Coordinates of C-alpha atoms in Angstrom, one line a residue:
M1 CA 0.0 0.0 -0.1
S2 CA 2.8 2.4 1.0
K3 CA 4.6 1.6 -2.5
T4 CA 1.4 2.8 -4.2
A5 CA 1.1 5.8 -2.3
N6 CA 4.4 7.0 -2.8
S7 CA 4.2 6.4 -6.6
I8 CA 1.2 8.7 -7.1
A9 CA 1.3 11.2 -4.3
F10 CA -1.1 13.8 -5.9
Q11 CA -3.7 13.8 -8.5
A12 CA -5.3 17.3 -9.5
P13 CA -9.2 17.4 -10.3
Q14 CA -9.6 17.1 -13.9
F15 CA -12.7 18.0 -16.3
S16 CA -12.7 16.6 -19.8
I17 CA -15.7 17.1 -22.3
L18 CA -14.4 16.0 -25.6
S19 CA -13.0 12.3 -26.5
E20 CA -10.0 12.1 -29.0
T21 CA -12.6 11.2 -31.7
Q22 CA -14.6 14.2 -31.0
L23 CA -11.5 16.4 -31.2
Q24 CA -10.6 15.0 -34.3
D25 CA -14.1 15.6 -35.8
I26 CA -14.3 18.9 -35.0
H27 CA -10.9 19.6 -36.5
L28 CA -11.8 18.0 -39.5
G29 CA -15.0 19.7 -39.7
A30 CA -13.1 23.0 -39.5
L31 CA -10.9 21.9 -42.2
E32 CA -13.8 21.2 -44.5
A33 CA -15.3 24.6 -43.9
L34 CA -12.0 26.3 -44.7
R35 CA -11.8 24.0 -47.8
R36 CA -15.3 24.3 -49.1
T37 CA -17.0 27.4 -47.8
G38 CA -13.7 29.5 -47.0
I39 CA -13.5 33.1 -45.4
R40 CA -13.9 36.5 -46.6
F41 CA -10.7 38.8 -46.0
F42 CA -11.2 42.4 -46.3
H43 CA -7.6 43.0 -46.4
Q44 CA -5.5 43.2 -49.7
G45 CA -2.1 42.4 -48.0
A46 CA -3.6 39.1 -46.5
L47 CA -5.2 38.1 -49.6
D48 CA -1.8 38.6 -51.6
M49 CA 0.1 36.6 -48.9
L50 CA -2.6 33.8 -48.8
K51 CA -2.5 33.5 -52.6
D52 CA 1.3 33.4 -52.6
A53 CA 1.0 30.6 -49.9
G54 CA -1.3 28.3 -52.0
A55 CA -4.6 29.4 -50.8
F56 CA -7.3 29.7 -53.1
V57 CA -8.7 33.2 -53.9
S58 CA -12.2 33.8 -55.8
D59 CA -14.9 36.3 -56.0
G60 CA -12.4 39.0 -55.1
N61 CA -11.8 38.4 -51.4
L62 CA -13.0 34.7 -50.7
V63 CA -10.3 32.5 -49.4
R64 CA -10.4 28.8 -49.3
F65 CA -7.7 26.9 -47.6
P66 CA -5.8 23.6 -48.3
A67 CA -5.4 21.8 -45.2
R68 CA -1.7 22.1 -45.6
L69 CA -1.7 25.6 -44.8
V70 CA -3.8 25.1 -41.9
E71 CA -1.5 22.4 -40.5
D72 CA 1.9 24.4 -41.4
A73 CA 0.3 27.2 -39.3
I74 CA -0.6 25.0 -36.2
G75 CA 2.8 23.3 -36.1
S76 CA 4.8 26.7 -36.4
A77 CA 2.8 28.3 -33.4
P78 CA 4.8 28.1 -30.2
S79 CA 3.0 26.0 -27.6
R80 CA 4.5 28.4 -24.7
I81 CA 4.4 31.9 -23.8
V82 CA 5.9 33.6 -20.8
M83 CA 4.2 36.9 -20.2
C84 CA 6.1 39.4 -17.7
D85 CA 5.2 42.1 -15.7
R86 CA 6.2 45.9 -16.0
D87 CA 9.5 45.3 -14.7
G88 CA 10.4 42.2 -17.0
E89 CA 9.8 39.5 -14.3
P90 CA 8.0 36.5 -15.3
G91 CA 4.4 36.7 -14.4
M92 CA 2.3 34.1 -16.3
Y93 CA 3.4 30.8 -17.9
L94 CA 0.9 30.3 -20.7
E95 CA 1.4 26.5 -21.1
D96 CA -0.3 23.2 -20.4
T97 CA -3.1 23.6 -17.7
K98 CA -2.0 26.7 -15.8
V99 CA -4.7 29.2 -15.1
Y100 CA -4.6 33.1 -14.8
F101 CA -7.2 35.6 -14.3
G102 CA -7.8 39.0 -15.3
T103 CA -10.3 41.5 -16.1
G104 CA -12.2 42.4 -19.1
S105 CA -12.3 45.4 -21.5
D106 CA -14.6 48.5 -22.5
C107 CA -17.7 48.1 -20.4
L108 CA -19.9 51.0 -20.9
N109 CA -21.1 51.2 -17.3
L110 CA -19.8 50.8 -13.6
L111 CA -21.8 50.1 -10.5
D112 CA -20.2 52.6 -8.4
P113 CA -19.0 50.9 -5.3
A114 CA -19.1 54.1 -3.0
T115 CA -23.0 55.1 -3.9
G116 CA -24.3 52.0 -6.0
E117 CA -25.0 54.2 -8.6
H118 CA -25.4 52.6 -12.2
R119 CA -23.2 55.2 -14.5
K120 CA -20.6 55.7 -17.0
F121 CA -16.9 55.4 -16.6
T122 CA -14.7 58.2 -16.0
Q123 CA -10.7 58.6 -16.2
Q124 CA -10.6 58.3 -12.3
D125 CA -12.7 55.2 -12.4
I126 CA -10.4 53.1 -14.5
I127 CA -7.4 54.3 -12.7
D128 CA -8.9 53.0 -9.5
S129 CA -9.9 49.9 -11.3
Y130 CA -6.4 49.3 -12.2
R131 CA -5.2 49.9 -9.0
L132 CA -7.6 47.5 -7.2
C133 CA -6.4 44.7 -9.9
D134 CA -2.8 45.8 -9.0
A135 CA -3.5 45.0 -5.3
L136 CA -5.3 41.6 -5.6
D137 CA -3.0 38.7 -5.6
N138 CA -5.3 36.3 -7.8
I139 CA -6.2 39.1 -10.5
H140 CA -2.9 38.1 -12.6
F141 CA -3.4 40.4 -15.5
V142 CA -5.4 43.7 -16.6
M143 CA -7.5 44.8 -19.5
S144 CA -9.0 48.1 -20.1
I145 CA -12.1 47.4 -17.9
G146 CA -14.1 50.6 -19.1
I147 CA -14.5 53.2 -21.5
P148 CA -13.9 56.7 -20.1
T149 CA -16.3 59.3 -21.2
D150 CA -14.4 62.2 -20.1
V151 CA -11.8 62.1 -22.8
D152 CA -11.9 62.7 -26.5
P153 CA -13.5 59.4 -27.9
A154 CA -10.6 59.3 -30.6
L155 CA -8.1 58.6 -27.8
T156 CA -10.0 56.2 -25.8
Y157 CA -7.5 53.5 -26.4
D158 CA -4.6 55.5 -26.3
V159 CA -5.6 56.8 -22.6
Q160 CA -6.6 53.3 -21.5
M161 CA -3.2 51.9 -22.5
A162 CA -1.1 54.8 -21.0
L163 CA -3.2 54.5 -17.8
M164 CA -2.6 50.8 -17.5
L165 CA 1.0 51.1 -17.9
E166 CA 1.1 53.6 -15.2
H167 CA -1.4 52.4 -12.6
T168 CA -0.6 48.8 -12.7
A169 CA 2.6 46.8 -12.9
K170 CA 0.8 43.5 -13.9
P171 CA 0.8 41.9 -17.4
I172 CA -1.6 44.0 -19.8
V173 CA -3.9 42.5 -22.5
F174 CA -5.1 45.6 -24.4
V175 CA -7.4 46.3 -27.1
T176 CA -7.1 49.1 -30.0
N177 CA -9.6 50.2 -32.8
D178 CA -7.0 50.2 -35.9
R179 CA -3.4 49.6 -37.0
A180 CA -2.4 53.0 -35.9
S181 CA -3.7 53.2 -32.3
C182 CA -2.0 49.5 -32.1
Q183 CA 1.2 50.8 -33.2
R184 CA 0.9 53.5 -30.3
A185 CA 0.2 51.0 -27.8
I186 CA 3.2 48.8 -28.7
D187 CA 5.2 52.1 -28.8
M188 CA 4.1 53.1 -25.2
A189 CA 4.9 49.6 -24.1
A190 CA 8.3 49.6 -25.3
A191 CA 9.0 53.0 -23.9
V192 CA 8.1 51.6 -20.3
A193 CA 10.2 48.3 -21.3
G194 CA 13.3 50.0 -22.5
G195 CA 12.8 49.6 -26.1
H196 CA 11.1 47.4 -28.6
E197 CA 13.7 44.6 -28.5
A198 CA 13.4 44.2 -24.4
L199 CA 9.4 44.6 -25.0
R200 CA 9.7 41.5 -27.3
E201 CA 11.8 39.7 -24.8
Q202 CA 9.5 40.6 -21.9
Q203 CA 6.1 40.1 -23.7
H204 CA 4.6 42.3 -21.3
I205 CA 1.5 43.1 -23.6
L206 CA -0.9 41.0 -25.5
L207 CA -3.4 42.1 -27.9
Y208 CA -7.1 41.1 -28.1
S209 CA -8.9 41.2 -31.6
E210 CA -11.8 39.5 -33.0
P211 CA -12.7 38.1 -36.6
S212 CA -16.2 39.5 -37.5
S213 CA -18.5 35.9 -37.6
P214 CA -19.6 34.6 -39.5
L215 CA -16.4 33.7 -41.4
Q216 CA -15.0 37.2 -42.1
Q217 CA -11.8 38.9 -41.4
S218 CA -12.1 42.9 -41.2
E219 CA -9.3 44.9 -42.6
T220 CA -8.6 46.5 -39.2
A221 CA -8.6 43.4 -37.4
V222 CA -6.1 41.7 -39.9
D223 CA -3.9 44.9 -39.7
K224 CA -3.6 44.8 -35.9
L225 CA -3.0 40.6 -36.2
L226 CA -0.2 41.3 -38.8
L227 CA 1.4 44.1 -37.0
M228 CA 1.8 42.2 -33.6
A229 CA 3.2 39.3 -35.6
E230 CA 5.7 41.5 -37.2
Y231 CA 6.8 42.5 -33.6
E232 CA 6.6 39.1 -32.3
L233 CA 4.2 40.0 -29.5
P234 CA 1.5 37.9 -28.4
V235 CA -2.1 38.2 -29.6
V236 CA -5.5 36.4 -29.3
H237 CA -7.7 36.6 -32.4
S238 CA -10.8 35.5 -30.7
P239 CA -14.2 34.7 -32.3
G240 CA -17.1 35.9 -30.2
P241 CA -20.3 34.5 -32.2
Q242 CA -23.7 33.6 -31.0
M243 CA -25.1 30.2 -31.7
G244 CA -28.6 30.7 -33.4
A245 CA -27.5 34.3 -34.5
T246 CA -24.0 34.6 -36.0
A247 CA -23.1 30.9 -35.6
P248 CA -24.8 27.6 -36.2
I249 CA -27.3 26.8 -33.3
T250 CA -25.5 23.4 -32.2
M251 CA -22.6 23.7 -29.8
A252 CA -20.5 21.3 -32.3
G253 CA -21.5 23.6 -35.4
G254 CA -20.4 26.5 -33.4
L255 CA -17.2 24.8 -32.4
V256 CA -16.4 24.2 -36.3
M257 CA -17.1 27.6 -37.3
S258 CA -15.0 29.2 -34.4
L259 CA -12.3 26.8 -35.4
A260 CA -12.5 27.9 -38.9
E261 CA -12.0 31.5 -38.1
I262 CA -9.4 31.0 -35.5
L263 CA -7.4 28.9 -37.8
S264 CA -7.5 31.1 -40.9
S265 CA -6.1 34.0 -38.5
L266 CA -3.4 31.7 -37.6
V267 CA -2.6 30.9 -41.1
V268 CA -2.0 34.6 -42.0
H269 CA -0.4 35.4 -38.6
Q270 CA 2.2 32.5 -39.1
L271 CA 2.6 33.5 -42.7
Q272 CA 3.7 37.0 -41.7
C273 CA 6.1 35.7 -38.9
P274 CA 6.6 32.0 -38.5
G275 CA 6.8 31.2 -34.6
A276 CA 5.2 34.3 -33.5
P277 CA 3.1 34.0 -30.4
F278 CA -0.4 33.1 -30.7
V279 CA -3.2 32.3 -27.9
F280 CA -6.2 30.0 -29.1
G281 CA -9.6 31.2 -28.0
A282 CA -13.2 31.9 -28.7
G283 CA -16.1 33.1 -26.9
L284 CA -18.8 30.9 -28.3
H285 CA -22.2 32.0 -26.9
H286 CA -25.4 31.2 -27.6
M287 CA -28.4 34.0 -27.9
D288 CA -31.1 33.7 -25.4
M289 CA -34.0 34.0 -27.6
G290 CA -36.2 35.4 -24.9
S291 CA -33.9 38.4 -24.1
A292 CA -32.0 38.6 -27.3
Q293 CA -28.7 38.6 -25.3
I294 CA -25.6 36.6 -25.1
C295 CA -25.2 34.4 -22.0
Y296 CA -22.2 34.5 -19.8
A297 CA -23.3 32.1 -17.3
S298 CA -25.3 29.4 -19.3
P299 CA -24.3 25.8 -19.0
E300 CA -23.9 25.9 -22.8
F301 CA -21.0 28.5 -22.5
Q302 CA -19.2 26.6 -19.8
L303 CA -19.2 23.7 -21.9
T304 CA -18.0 25.5 -25.3
K305 CA -15.5 27.2 -22.9
A306 CA -14.2 23.8 -22.1
A307 CA -14.2 22.5 -25.7
I308 CA -12.0 25.4 -26.9
A309 CA -9.7 25.0 -24.1
E310 CA -9.1 21.2 -25.0
M311 CA -9.1 21.9 -28.9
G312 CA -6.2 24.8 -27.9
R313 CA -4.3 22.3 -25.9
W314 CA -4.9 19.6 -28.5
Y315 CA -3.3 21.7 -31.2
G316 CA -0.4 22.7 -28.7
M317 CA -1.0 26.4 -28.1
P318 CA -1.6 28.5 -25.1
T319 CA -5.5 29.1 -24.6
W320 CA -8.0 31.8 -23.7
G321 CA -11.2 31.7 -21.9
Y322 CA -13.7 33.5 -19.6
A323 CA -14.8 33.5 -15.9
G324 CA -15.7 35.8 -13.1
C325 CA -18.5 37.3 -15.0
S326 CA -22.3 37.2 -14.8
D327 CA -25.7 38.1 -16.2
A328 CA -26.8 39.6 -13.3
K329 CA -27.3 43.5 -13.1
V330 CA -26.1 43.9 -9.7
M331 CA -23.8 42.2 -7.0
D332 CA -26.3 39.9 -5.9
E333 CA -26.9 36.1 -5.1
Q334 CA -27.3 35.4 -8.9
A335 CA -23.9 37.0 -9.5
A336 CA -22.1 35.2 -6.8
V337 CA -23.5 31.7 -8.2
E338 CA -22.8 32.4 -11.6
A339 CA -19.0 33.7 -10.8
T340 CA -18.5 30.6 -8.7
L341 CA -19.5 28.1 -11.4
S342 CA -17.5 30.1 -14.2
V343 CA -14.1 30.1 -12.0
L344 CA -14.7 26.4 -10.9
M345 CA -15.2 25.7 -14.6
A346 CA -12.1 27.6 -15.7
R347 CA -9.9 25.9 -13.0
L348 CA -11.3 22.5 -14.1
T349 CA -10.7 22.9 -17.8
G350 CA -7.3 24.3 -17.5
C351 CA -7.6 27.3 -19.8
N352 CA -4.5 29.7 -19.6
L353 CA -5.7 33.0 -19.8
I354 CA -9.0 33.8 -18.1
H355 CA -10.6 37.3 -18.9
D356 CA -13.9 39.2 -18.2
V357 CA -13.5 39.3 -14.3
G358 CA -15.9 41.8 -13.3
Y359 CA -18.3 41.8 -16.1
M360 CA -22.1 42.1 -15.4
E361 CA -25.2 42.2 -17.4
S362 CA -23.9 40.4 -20.3
G363 CA -20.7 42.4 -20.7
L364 CA -22.3 46.0 -20.5
T365 CA -21.6 46.8 -16.9
T366 CA -18.3 46.3 -14.4
S367 CA -18.6 45.7 -10.7
L368 CA -15.4 46.1 -8.8
E369 CA -17.1 43.9 -6.2
M370 CA -17.3 41.1 -8.6
I371 CA -13.5 41.5 -9.2
V372 CA -12.8 41.2 -5.2
L373 CA -15.1 38.3 -5.1
T374 CA -13.5 36.6 -8.0
D375 CA -10.1 37.1 -6.4
E376 CA -11.4 35.2 -3.3
L377 CA -12.9 32.4 -5.4
V378 CA -9.5 31.9 -7.2
A379 CA -7.9 31.4 -3.8
M380 CA -10.4 29.1 -2.7
T381 CA -10.2 26.8 -6.2
D382 CA -6.4 26.9 -5.9
H383 CA -6.9 24.7 -2.9
L384 CA -9.3 22.6 -4.7
M385 CA -6.9 22.0 -7.6
K386 CA -4.6 20.7 -5.1
G387 CA -6.5 17.4 -4.7
I388 CA -5.7 15.0 -2.0
E389 CA -2.0 14.3 -1.4
V390 CA -1.8 10.6 -0.7
D391 CA 1.6 9.0 0.5
D392 CA 3.2 7.6 3.7
D393 CA 3.3 10.9 5.5
T394 CA -0.3 11.9 4.9
L395 CA -1.9 8.5 5.5
M396 CA -0.9 9.1 8.9
V397 CA -1.4 5.5 10.1
D398 CA 1.1 6.1 13.0
E399 CA -0.7 9.2 14.2
L400 CA -3.9 7.1 14.3
D401 CA -2.2 4.5 16.1
C402 CA -0.6 6.9 18.6
V403 CA -3.9 8.6 19.5
G404 CA -5.9 5.6 19.6
P405 CA -9.7 5.2 20.1
G406 CA -11.6 8.0 22.0
G407 CA -8.5 10.2 21.9
H408 CA -8.4 13.4 20.0
F409 CA -6.1 15.2 17.5
L410 CA -6.1 18.9 18.5
D411 CA -2.8 19.4 19.9
T412 CA -0.5 16.6 18.4
P413 CA 2.5 17.7 16.5
E414 CA 1.3 17.1 13.0
T415 CA -2.0 18.9 13.8
L416 CA -0.1 21.8 14.8
K417 CA 2.2 21.7 11.9
R418 CA -0.3 21.3 9.1
F419 CA -3.6 23.1 10.1
R420 CA -2.6 26.1 8.2
S421 CA -2.5 24.1 5.1
F422 CA -6.3 24.4 4.9
W423 CA -7.8 27.6 3.1
F424 CA -9.0 30.3 5.5
P425 CA -11.2 32.8 3.6
T426 CA -10.7 36.7 4.0
L427 CA -14.3 37.5 2.9
L428 CA -16.2 34.5 3.1
D429 CA -17.6 34.2 6.7
R430 CA -17.6 30.7 8.7
R431 CA -18.5 32.0 12.2
T432 CA -21.6 31.2 14.2
R433 CA -24.5 33.6 14.4
L434 CA -23.4 35.7 17.5
P435 CA -19.7 36.4 16.8
W436 CA -20.8 37.3 13.5
L437 CA -23.3 39.8 14.9
Q438 CA -20.6 40.8 17.5
A439 CA -18.3 41.9 14.3
G440 CA -21.1 43.8 12.5
G441 CA -23.3 41.2 11.0
T442 CA -22.2 42.3 7.6
T443 CA -23.2 40.6 4.3
L444 CA -20.9 39.4 1.7
G445 CA -22.0 42.2 -0.5
Q446 CA -21.2 44.5 2.4
R447 CA -17.7 42.9 2.8
L448 CA -17.1 43.1 -0.8
T449 CA -17.8 46.7 -1.2
A450 CA -15.8 47.9 1.8
R451 CA -12.7 46.0 0.6
V452 CA -13.0 47.7 -2.7
L453 CA -13.2 51.0 -1.1
E454 CA -10.3 50.2 1.5
I455 CA -7.8 49.2 -1.5
V456 CA -9.0 52.1 -3.6
K457 CA -8.0 54.6 -0.7
E458 CA -4.9 52.7 0.5
H459 CA -2.9 50.7 -2.2
Q460 CA -0.3 52.5 -3.8
V461 CA 1.3 51.0 -7.3
K462 CA 4.9 51.0 -7.9
P463 CA 5.8 54.3 -9.5
L464 CA 6.8 54.3 -13.2
E465 CA 10.1 55.6 -13.8
P466 CA 9.7 59.3 -14.6
D467 CA 11.5 59.3 -18.0
R468 CA 9.4 56.4 -19.2
K469 CA 6.3 57.9 -18.0
Q470 CA 7.2 61.2 -20.0
K471 CA 7.8 59.0 -23.2
V472 CA 4.3 57.4 -22.8
Q473 CA 2.7 60.8 -22.4
E474 CA 4.8 62.2 -25.4
I475 CA 3.3 59.4 -27.5
L476 CA -0.1 60.1 -26.2
A477 CA 0.2 63.8 -27.0
Q478 CA 1.1 63.0 -30.6
A479 CA -2.0 61.0 -31.0
A480 CA -4.0 64.0 -29.7
G481 CA -2.0 66.2 -32.0

């Protein structure tokens, strides 16, 4: 018995949804869609590149792909990306089933933690959001979170990038609206890193962009995709279709279409620069026909997220997913249930980069309390993923023999040595009613709000070096000029 225990001391919980045959069938379905139906590319440079590489171009911009092109691109994409923080220290190892959590981008509305008001974002709100994320141990990267309404709309993405670089030291996933703003974001990050070559080495930033479902690649999206490949900086070009609206109604059909869009993106990306870092991802939702909204917390979305993660690993690429988000309108019981389900599924499926933490109302609103709750849930699921360690030490046969029938284990050396290994929550309350009442009798929602306000008031981000901050501001001024 002890020999068996020593040979397998630890087995993490696992979740698998697709068999090897199903993975192969979905892959072959995507290859057939790319061969027979094709993708429309509204980008002349990509069309020329694809035609030269052996793709079939007809009807002006319809591209059909031979399997060889797709399989060559899969083979050249790296299986591992190491993203660093602002100081160049490794922060996220995007490989295998390692999971990291971060926020979403560009919400229109904020649930004000101080007043409870549902309102538009300001610059100060997104600064506070970035500082909040910088303080939370289990929020590993930052996206832009909200759209500030007190800046020139033409400068939204530039302002977001400048403020993220200043107000968090964590890795950044950014969004832009065109090639020019993407170039400025790269230049800002390079100014902070110490040059473009240093940025390429550190991989401090990752671009999020999307195809135009169904089966289209816009000029601006491809512009950004190719620019990131040129600089050898990581990108996720993630479809966001809705089954029954912009994708087939079945999950398998939606997966086939999503894969076709991802793989067509990967082909041009790898043709631009073989070996450039690419993250495999899609947000395959279904449309709720009652509300005509996408569903962030549906069982179907949990399943398609799991399938995308499995497909990405099957291809040997880092993966992109979703968690810590809800269709609820406020930070209530529904939000907590849906956040918990999504974080647990993200952990069990082993997707690498998990974004949209804090999203409410189908991605229209951000709750800072939801970000703090997700930080707590990630800590809890960290312990869940440790599984049960089984070896000679943990079986404790000798301990059991020493205590014997009718004894207790409260003060044994092993108990004193090990009791802190259990997870202890910081926001969830385990006390009985009287001690809870004596401490104020607060609800989880009240504790989340208090924690948000405490961090926003007290947390200080490591300052950005003045000369590098100045360079970022100069780029921002040029954009405004």
